[in-house]
Coordinates of C-alpha atoms and ligand atoms in Angstrom, one line a residue:
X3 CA -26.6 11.3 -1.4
X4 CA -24.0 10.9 1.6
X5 CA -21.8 14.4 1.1
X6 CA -18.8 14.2 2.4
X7 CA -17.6 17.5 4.9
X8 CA -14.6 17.2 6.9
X9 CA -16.0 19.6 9.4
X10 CA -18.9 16.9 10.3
X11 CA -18.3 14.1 12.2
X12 CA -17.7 11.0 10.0
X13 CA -18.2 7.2 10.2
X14 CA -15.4 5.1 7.4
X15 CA -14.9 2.4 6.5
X16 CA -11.4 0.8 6.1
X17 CA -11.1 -1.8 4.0
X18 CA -8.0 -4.2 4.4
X19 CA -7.1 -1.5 7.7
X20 CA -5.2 -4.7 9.2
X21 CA -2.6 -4.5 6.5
X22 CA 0.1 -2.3 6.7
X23 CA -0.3 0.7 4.7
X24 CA -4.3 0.2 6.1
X25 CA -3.7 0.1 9.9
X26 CA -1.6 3.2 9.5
X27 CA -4.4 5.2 7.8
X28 CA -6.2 4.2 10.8
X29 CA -4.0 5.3 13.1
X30 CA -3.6 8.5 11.3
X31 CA -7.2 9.3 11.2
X32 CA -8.0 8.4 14.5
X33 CA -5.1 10.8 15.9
X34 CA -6.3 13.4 13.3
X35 CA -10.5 13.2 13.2
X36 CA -10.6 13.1 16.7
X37 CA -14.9 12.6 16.1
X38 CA -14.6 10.2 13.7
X39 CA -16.0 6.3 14.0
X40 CA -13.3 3.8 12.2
X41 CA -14.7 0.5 11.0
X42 CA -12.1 -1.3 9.7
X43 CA -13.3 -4.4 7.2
X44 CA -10.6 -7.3 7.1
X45 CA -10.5 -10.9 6.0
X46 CA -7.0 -11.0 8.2
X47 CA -5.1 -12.9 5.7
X48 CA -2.0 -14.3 6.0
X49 CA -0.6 -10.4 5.5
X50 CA -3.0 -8.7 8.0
X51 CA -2.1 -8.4 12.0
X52 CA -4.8 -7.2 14.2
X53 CA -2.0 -5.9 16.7
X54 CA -1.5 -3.2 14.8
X55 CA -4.7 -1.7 16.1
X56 CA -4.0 -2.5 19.4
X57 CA -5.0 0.9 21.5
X58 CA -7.5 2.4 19.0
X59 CA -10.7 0.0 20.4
X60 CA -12.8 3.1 21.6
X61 CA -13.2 4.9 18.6
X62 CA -12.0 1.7 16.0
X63 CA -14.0 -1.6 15.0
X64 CA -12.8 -4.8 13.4
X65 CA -15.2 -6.6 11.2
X66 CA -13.7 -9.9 9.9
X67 CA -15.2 -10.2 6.3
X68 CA -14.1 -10.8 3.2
X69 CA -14.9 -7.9 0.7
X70 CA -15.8 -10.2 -2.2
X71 CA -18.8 -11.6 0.3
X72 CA -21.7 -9.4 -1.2
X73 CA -23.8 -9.6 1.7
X74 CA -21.1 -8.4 4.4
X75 CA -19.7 -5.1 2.5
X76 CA -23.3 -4.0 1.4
X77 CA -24.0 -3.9 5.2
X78 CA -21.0 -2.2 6.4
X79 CA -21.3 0.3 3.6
X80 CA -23.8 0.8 4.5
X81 CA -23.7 1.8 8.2
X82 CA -20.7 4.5 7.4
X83 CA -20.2 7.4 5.3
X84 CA -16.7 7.1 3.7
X85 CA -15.4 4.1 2.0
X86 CA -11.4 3.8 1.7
X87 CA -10.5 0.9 0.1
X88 CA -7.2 -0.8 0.7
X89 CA -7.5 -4.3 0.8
X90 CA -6.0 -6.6 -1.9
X91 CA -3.7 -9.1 -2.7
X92 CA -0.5 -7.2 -2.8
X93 CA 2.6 -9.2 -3.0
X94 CA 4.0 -9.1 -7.0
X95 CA 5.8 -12.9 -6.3
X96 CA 3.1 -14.2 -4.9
X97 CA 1.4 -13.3 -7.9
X98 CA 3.3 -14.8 -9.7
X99 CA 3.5 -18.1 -7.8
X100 CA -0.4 -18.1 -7.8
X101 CA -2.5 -15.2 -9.8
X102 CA -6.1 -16.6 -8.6
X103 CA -6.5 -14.9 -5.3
X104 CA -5.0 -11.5 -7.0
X105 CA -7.8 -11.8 -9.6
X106 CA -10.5 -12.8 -6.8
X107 CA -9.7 -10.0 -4.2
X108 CA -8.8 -7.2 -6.4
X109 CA -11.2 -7.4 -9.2
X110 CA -13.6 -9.2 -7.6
X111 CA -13.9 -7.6 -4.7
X112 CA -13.2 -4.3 -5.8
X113 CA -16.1 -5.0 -8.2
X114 CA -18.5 -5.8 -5.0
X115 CA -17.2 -3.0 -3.0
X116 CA -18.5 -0.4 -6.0
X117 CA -21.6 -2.1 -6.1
X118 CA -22.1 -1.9 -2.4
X119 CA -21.3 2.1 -2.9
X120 CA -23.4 2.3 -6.0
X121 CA -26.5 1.3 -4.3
X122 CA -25.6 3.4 -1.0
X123 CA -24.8 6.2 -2.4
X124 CA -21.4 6.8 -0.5
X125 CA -18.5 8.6 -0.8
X126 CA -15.1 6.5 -2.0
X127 CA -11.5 6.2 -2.5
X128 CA -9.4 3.5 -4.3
X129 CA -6.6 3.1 -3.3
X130 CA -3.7 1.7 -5.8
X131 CA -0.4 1.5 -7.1
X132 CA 2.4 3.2 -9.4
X133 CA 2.2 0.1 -11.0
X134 CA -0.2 0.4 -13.2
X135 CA 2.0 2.3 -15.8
X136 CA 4.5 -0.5 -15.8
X137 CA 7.8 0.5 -15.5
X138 CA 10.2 3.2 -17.1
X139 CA 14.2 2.1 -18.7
X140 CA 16.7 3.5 -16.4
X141 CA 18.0 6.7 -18.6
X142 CA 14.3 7.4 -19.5
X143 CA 13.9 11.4 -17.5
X144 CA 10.1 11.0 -17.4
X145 CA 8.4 10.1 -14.4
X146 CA 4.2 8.6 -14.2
X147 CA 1.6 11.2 -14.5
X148 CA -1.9 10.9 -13.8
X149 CA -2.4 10.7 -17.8
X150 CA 0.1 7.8 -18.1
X151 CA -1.0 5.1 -20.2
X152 CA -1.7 1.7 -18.8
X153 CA 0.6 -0.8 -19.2
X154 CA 1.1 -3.0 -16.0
X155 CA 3.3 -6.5 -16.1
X156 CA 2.7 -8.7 -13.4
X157 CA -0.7 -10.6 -12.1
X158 CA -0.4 -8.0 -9.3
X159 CA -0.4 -4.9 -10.9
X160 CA -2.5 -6.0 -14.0
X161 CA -5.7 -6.6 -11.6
X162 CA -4.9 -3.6 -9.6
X163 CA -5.0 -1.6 -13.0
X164 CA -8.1 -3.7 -13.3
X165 CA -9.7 -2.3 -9.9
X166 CA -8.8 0.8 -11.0
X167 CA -10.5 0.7 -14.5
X168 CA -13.3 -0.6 -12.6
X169 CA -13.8 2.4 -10.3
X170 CA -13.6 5.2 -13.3
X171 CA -16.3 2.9 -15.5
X172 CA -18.6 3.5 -12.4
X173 CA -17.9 7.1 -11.7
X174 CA -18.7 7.8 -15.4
X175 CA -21.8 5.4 -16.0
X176 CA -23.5 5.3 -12.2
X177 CA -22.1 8.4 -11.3
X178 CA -20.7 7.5 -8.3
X179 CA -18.8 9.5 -5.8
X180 CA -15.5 8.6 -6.2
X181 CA -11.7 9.5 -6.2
X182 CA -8.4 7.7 -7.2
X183 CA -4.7 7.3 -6.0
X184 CA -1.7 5.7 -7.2
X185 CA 1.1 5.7 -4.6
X186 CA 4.6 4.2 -4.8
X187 CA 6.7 2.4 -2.8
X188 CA 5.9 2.3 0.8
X189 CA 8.3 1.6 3.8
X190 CA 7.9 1.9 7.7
X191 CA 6.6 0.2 10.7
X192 CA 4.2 -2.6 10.3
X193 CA 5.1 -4.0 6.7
X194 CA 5.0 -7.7 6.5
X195 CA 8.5 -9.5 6.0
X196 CA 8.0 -10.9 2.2
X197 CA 8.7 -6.6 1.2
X198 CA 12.2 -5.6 0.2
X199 CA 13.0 -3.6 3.5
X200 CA 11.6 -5.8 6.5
X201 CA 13.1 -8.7 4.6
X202 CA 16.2 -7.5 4.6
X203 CA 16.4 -6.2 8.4
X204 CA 14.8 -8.8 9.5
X205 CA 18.0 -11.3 7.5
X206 CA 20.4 -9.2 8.9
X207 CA 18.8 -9.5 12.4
X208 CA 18.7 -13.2 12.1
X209 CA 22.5 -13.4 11.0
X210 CA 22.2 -14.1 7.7
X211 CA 22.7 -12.0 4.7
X212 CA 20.4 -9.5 2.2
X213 CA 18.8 -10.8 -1.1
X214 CA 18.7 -8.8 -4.1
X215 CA 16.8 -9.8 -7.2
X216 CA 19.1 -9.6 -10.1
X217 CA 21.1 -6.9 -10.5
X218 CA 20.0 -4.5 -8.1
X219 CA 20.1 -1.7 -10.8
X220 CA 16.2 -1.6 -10.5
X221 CA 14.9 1.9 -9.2
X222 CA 11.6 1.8 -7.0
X223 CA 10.5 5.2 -5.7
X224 CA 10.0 5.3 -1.9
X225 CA 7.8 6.7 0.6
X226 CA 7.1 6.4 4.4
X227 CA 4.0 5.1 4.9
X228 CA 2.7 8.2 6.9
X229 CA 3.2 10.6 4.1
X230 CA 0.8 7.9 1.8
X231 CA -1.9 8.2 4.8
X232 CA -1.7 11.9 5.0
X233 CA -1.9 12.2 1.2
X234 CA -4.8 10.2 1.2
X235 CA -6.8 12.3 3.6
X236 CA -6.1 15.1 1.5
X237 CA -7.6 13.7 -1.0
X238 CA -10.6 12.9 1.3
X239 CA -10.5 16.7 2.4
X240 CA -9.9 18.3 -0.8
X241 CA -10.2 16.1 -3.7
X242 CA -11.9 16.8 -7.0
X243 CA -14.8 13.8 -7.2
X244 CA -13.5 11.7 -10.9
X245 CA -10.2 12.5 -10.3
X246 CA -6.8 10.5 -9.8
X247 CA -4.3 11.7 -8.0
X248 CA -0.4 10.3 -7.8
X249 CA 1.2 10.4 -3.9
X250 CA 4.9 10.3 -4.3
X251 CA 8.2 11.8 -2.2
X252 CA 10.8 12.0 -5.0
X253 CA 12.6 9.2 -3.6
X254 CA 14.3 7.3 -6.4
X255 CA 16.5 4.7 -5.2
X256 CA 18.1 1.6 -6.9
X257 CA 17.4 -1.5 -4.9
X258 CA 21.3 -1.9 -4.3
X259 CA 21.5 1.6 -2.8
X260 CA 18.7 0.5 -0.7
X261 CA 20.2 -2.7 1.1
X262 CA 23.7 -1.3 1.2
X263 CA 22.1 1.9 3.4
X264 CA 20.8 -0.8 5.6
X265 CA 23.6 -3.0 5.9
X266 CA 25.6 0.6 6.6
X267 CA 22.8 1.9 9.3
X268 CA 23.1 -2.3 11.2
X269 CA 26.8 -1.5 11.3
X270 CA 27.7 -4.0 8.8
X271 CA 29.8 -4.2 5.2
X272 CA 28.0 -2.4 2.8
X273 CA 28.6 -4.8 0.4
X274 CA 27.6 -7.8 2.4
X275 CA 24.5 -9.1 0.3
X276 CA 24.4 -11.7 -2.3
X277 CA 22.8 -11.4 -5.9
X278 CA 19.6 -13.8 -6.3
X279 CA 17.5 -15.3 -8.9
X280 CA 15.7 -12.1 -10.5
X281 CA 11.9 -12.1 -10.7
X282 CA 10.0 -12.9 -13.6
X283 CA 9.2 -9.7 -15.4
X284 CA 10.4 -7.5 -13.5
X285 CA 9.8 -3.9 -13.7
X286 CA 12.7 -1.8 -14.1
X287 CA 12.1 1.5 -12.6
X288 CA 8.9 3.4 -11.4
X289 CA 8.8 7.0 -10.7
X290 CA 5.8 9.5 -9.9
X291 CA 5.2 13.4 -10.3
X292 CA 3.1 14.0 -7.8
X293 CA 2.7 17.8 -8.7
X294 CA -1.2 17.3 -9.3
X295 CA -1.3 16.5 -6.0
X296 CA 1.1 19.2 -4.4
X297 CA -0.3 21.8 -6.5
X298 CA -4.2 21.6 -6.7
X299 CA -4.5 19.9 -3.5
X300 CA -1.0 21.5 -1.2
X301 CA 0.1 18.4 -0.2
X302 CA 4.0 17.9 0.9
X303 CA 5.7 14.9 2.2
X304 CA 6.7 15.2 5.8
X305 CA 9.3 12.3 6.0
X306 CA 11.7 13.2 3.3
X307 CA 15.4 11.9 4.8
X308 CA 15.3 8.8 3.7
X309 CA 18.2 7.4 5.6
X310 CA 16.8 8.8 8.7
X311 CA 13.4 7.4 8.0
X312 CA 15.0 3.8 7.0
X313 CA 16.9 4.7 10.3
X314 CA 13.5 4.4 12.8
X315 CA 12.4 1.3 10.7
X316 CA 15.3 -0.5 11.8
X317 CA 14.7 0.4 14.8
X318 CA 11.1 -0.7 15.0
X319 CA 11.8 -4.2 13.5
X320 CA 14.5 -4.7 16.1
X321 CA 11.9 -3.6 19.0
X322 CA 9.4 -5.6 17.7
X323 CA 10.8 -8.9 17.0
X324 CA 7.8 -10.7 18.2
X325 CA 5.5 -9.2 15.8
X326 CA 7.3 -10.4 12.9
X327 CA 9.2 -13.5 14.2
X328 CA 6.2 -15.5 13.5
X329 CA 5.9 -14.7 9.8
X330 CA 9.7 -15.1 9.3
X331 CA 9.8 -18.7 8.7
X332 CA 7.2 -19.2 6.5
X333 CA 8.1 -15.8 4.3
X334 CA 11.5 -17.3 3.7
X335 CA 10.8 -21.0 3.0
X336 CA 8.5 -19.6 -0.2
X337 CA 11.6 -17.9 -1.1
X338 CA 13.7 -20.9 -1.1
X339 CA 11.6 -22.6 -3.1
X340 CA 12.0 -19.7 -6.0
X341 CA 15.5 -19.7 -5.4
X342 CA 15.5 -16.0 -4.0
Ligands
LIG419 P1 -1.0 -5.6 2.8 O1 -0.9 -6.9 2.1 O2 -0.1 -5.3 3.9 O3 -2.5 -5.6 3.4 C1 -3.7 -5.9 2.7 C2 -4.8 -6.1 3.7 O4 -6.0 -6.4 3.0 C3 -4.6 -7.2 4.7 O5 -4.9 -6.8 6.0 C4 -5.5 -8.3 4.3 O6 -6.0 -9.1 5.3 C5 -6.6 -7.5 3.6 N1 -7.4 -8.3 2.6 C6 -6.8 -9.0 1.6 N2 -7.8 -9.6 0.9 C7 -8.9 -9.2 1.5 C8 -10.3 -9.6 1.2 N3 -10.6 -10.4 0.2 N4 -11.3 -9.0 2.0 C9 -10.9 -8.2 3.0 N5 -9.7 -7.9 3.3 C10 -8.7 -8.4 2.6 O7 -1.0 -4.5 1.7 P2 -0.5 -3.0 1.8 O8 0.9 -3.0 1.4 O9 -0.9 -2.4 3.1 O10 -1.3 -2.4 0.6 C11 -2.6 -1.8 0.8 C12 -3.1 -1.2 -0.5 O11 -2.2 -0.2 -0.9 C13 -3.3 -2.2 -1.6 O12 -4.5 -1.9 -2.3 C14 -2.0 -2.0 -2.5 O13 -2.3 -2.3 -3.8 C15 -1.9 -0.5 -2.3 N6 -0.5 0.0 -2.4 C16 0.5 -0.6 -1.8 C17 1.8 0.0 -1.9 C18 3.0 -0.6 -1.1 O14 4.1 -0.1 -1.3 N7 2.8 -1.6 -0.2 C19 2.0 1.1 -2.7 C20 1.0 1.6 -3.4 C21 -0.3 1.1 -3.3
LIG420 O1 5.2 0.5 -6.4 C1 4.2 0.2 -5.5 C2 4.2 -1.3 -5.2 O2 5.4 -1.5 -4.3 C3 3.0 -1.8 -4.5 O3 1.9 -1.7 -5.3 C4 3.1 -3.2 -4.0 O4 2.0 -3.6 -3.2 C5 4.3 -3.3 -3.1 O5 4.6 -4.7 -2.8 C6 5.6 -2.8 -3.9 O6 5.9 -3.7 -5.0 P1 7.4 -4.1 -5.3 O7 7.4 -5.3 -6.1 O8 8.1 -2.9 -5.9 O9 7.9 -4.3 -3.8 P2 8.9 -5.4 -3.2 O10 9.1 -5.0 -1.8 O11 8.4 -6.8 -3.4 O12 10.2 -5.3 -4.0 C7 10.9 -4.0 -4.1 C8 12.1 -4.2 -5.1 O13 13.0 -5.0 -4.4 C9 11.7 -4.9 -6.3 O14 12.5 -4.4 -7.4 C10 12.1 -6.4 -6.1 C11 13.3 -6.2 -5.2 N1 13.5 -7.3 -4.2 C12 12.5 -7.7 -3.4 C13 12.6 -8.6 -2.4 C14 11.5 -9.1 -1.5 C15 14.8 -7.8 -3.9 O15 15.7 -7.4 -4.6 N2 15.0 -8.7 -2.9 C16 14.0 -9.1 -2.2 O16 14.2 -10.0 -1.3

């Protein structure tokens, strides 16, 4: 059995570390484990830019696999010691507009990467979503807990719940060496243009105006990116092996308070957005208590002003044009197509 000890130097594995939340985890840990080896594992789809990893190459590797090819994760499991497993399908409309690759990558592959770990006998975490619980009505006070039932509503989050289900059937019948967590909305640097907050810089940068699903009254609970990262490698460092752990910043926002903060922070009308077609199913509000988390494990969020974090996003979207320029287009035909 690999034991994992975050005094020894480490070799991990990154799976989908191209993506966004993935690439910062690997910037993270390779400013923060100084020894450590990262292989990152990436199919590079459509979401995935290997740019992001531009500067790491001396202590980071890029495999381009897929993880549902059996062959290819077996072997890079089985070179490293730590498995963190990001990658997925993780767009809710495109799940909607076309399920298969959702089911394929996150229950599939999930399913191959456990198998790989299984037969290694290495150390991993699963990463996944708030989602899972489904959504909360607006007045309810509660918020998810680690004990939350199940009850997810879209082709995304109903075979992440899946992945997850997966992962705690094989900690209790194979006994494998693994750990859980379900973080909420992310934001920061790096996110593809099809998310809520890049989409909406980005229109604004382009000249044209925000799109909000439906009413706007619906409440996602945000986090910067980093703080998601560094609550993960607590989890590495001090996690309890079989458990599930929520990461989460207290930072409730409808999706109306959201784009009128970034019309304000681009110097425009606040109220310069139009109302679009809403999205099928869609979940009201999400909320986490992350006190598991900040009380067995002393985590905190680092990045808690969330205008000023909102703020450097802008900021990086409107240095970084190039990165996402190319992805623009395409992002926003699919959208005219759904009428959003
Ligand atoms: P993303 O779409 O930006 O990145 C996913 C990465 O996985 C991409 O680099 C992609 O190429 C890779 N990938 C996809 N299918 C693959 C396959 N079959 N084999 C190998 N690589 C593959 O996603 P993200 O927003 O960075 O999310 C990463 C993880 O975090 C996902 O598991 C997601 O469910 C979870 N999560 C996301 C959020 C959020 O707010 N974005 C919140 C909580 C949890
Ligand atoms: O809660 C965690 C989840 O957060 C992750 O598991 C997912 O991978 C991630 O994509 C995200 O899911 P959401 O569906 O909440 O994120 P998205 O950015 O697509 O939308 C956020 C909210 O904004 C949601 O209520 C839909 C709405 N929306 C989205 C877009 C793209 C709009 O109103 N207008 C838009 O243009």
């Amino acid at each position: 059995m690999s034991v994992y000890n975050i005094y020894r130097m480490h070799k991990i594995l990154v799976t989908g570390g191209a993506g966004f939340i993935g690439s910062n985890f690997v910037r993270y840990i390779y400013r923060n484990r100084p020894g450590w080896q990262i292989e990152v594992y990436d199919k590079l789809t459509y979401a995935s830019d290997k740019s992001s990893l531009i500067g790491l190459e001396d202590r980071v590797s890029l495999t381009v696999a897929d993880i549902c090819d059996e062959n290819s994760i077996n072997e890079a499991v089985a070179r490293n010691d730590l498995i963190v497993h990001f990658a997925a399908e993780s767009h809710n409309d495109n799940s909607l507009a076309s399920p298969w690759p959702f089911v394929n990558t996150n229950l599939v592959g999930t399913y191959r990467v456990l198998e790989a770990v299984r037969q290694y006998h290495k150390r991993l975490h699963h990463i996944s979503t708030d989602e899972v619980y489904g959504d909360l009505s607006l007045n309810d006070p509660s918020k998810f807990k680690p004990d939350t039932p199940y009850n997810p509503s879209s082709p995304y989050s109903s075979t992440k719940a899946g992945s997850d289900l997966l992962v705690r059937a094989w900690i209790r019948s194979f006994d494998v060496q693994a750990t859980i967590s379900n973080c909420s909305n992310n934001y920061g640097p790096y996110q593809h243009v099809e998310k809520l907050i890049p989409r909406q810089i980005t229109e604004i940068i382009e000249g044209r105006k925000p799109k909000i699903y439906g009413t706007g009254d619906n409440i996602r609970d945000w986090i910067h990116v980093e703080d998601h990262s560094s609550g993960v490698l607590t989890i590495l460092d001090k996690g309890k092996i079989g458990e599930t752990y929520l990461i989460g910043a207290n930072g409730e926002k409808s999706n109306k308070e959201v784009v009128e903060t970034i019309l304000e922070l681009m110097g425009k009308d606040s109220k310069d957005y139009e109302l679009v077609n809403d999205r099928p199913g869609h979940d009201m509000r999400y909320a986490i208590d992350a006190s598991k988390l900040n009380n067995e494990l002393g985590w905190q969020p680092k990045f808690t002003d969330f205008k000023k974090g909102l703020q450097a996003t802008i900021k990086w979207y409107e240095a970084n044009r190039d990165w996402w320029l190319p992805q623009k287009n395409a992002t926003e035909a699919k959208y005219k197509e759904l009428g959003r």
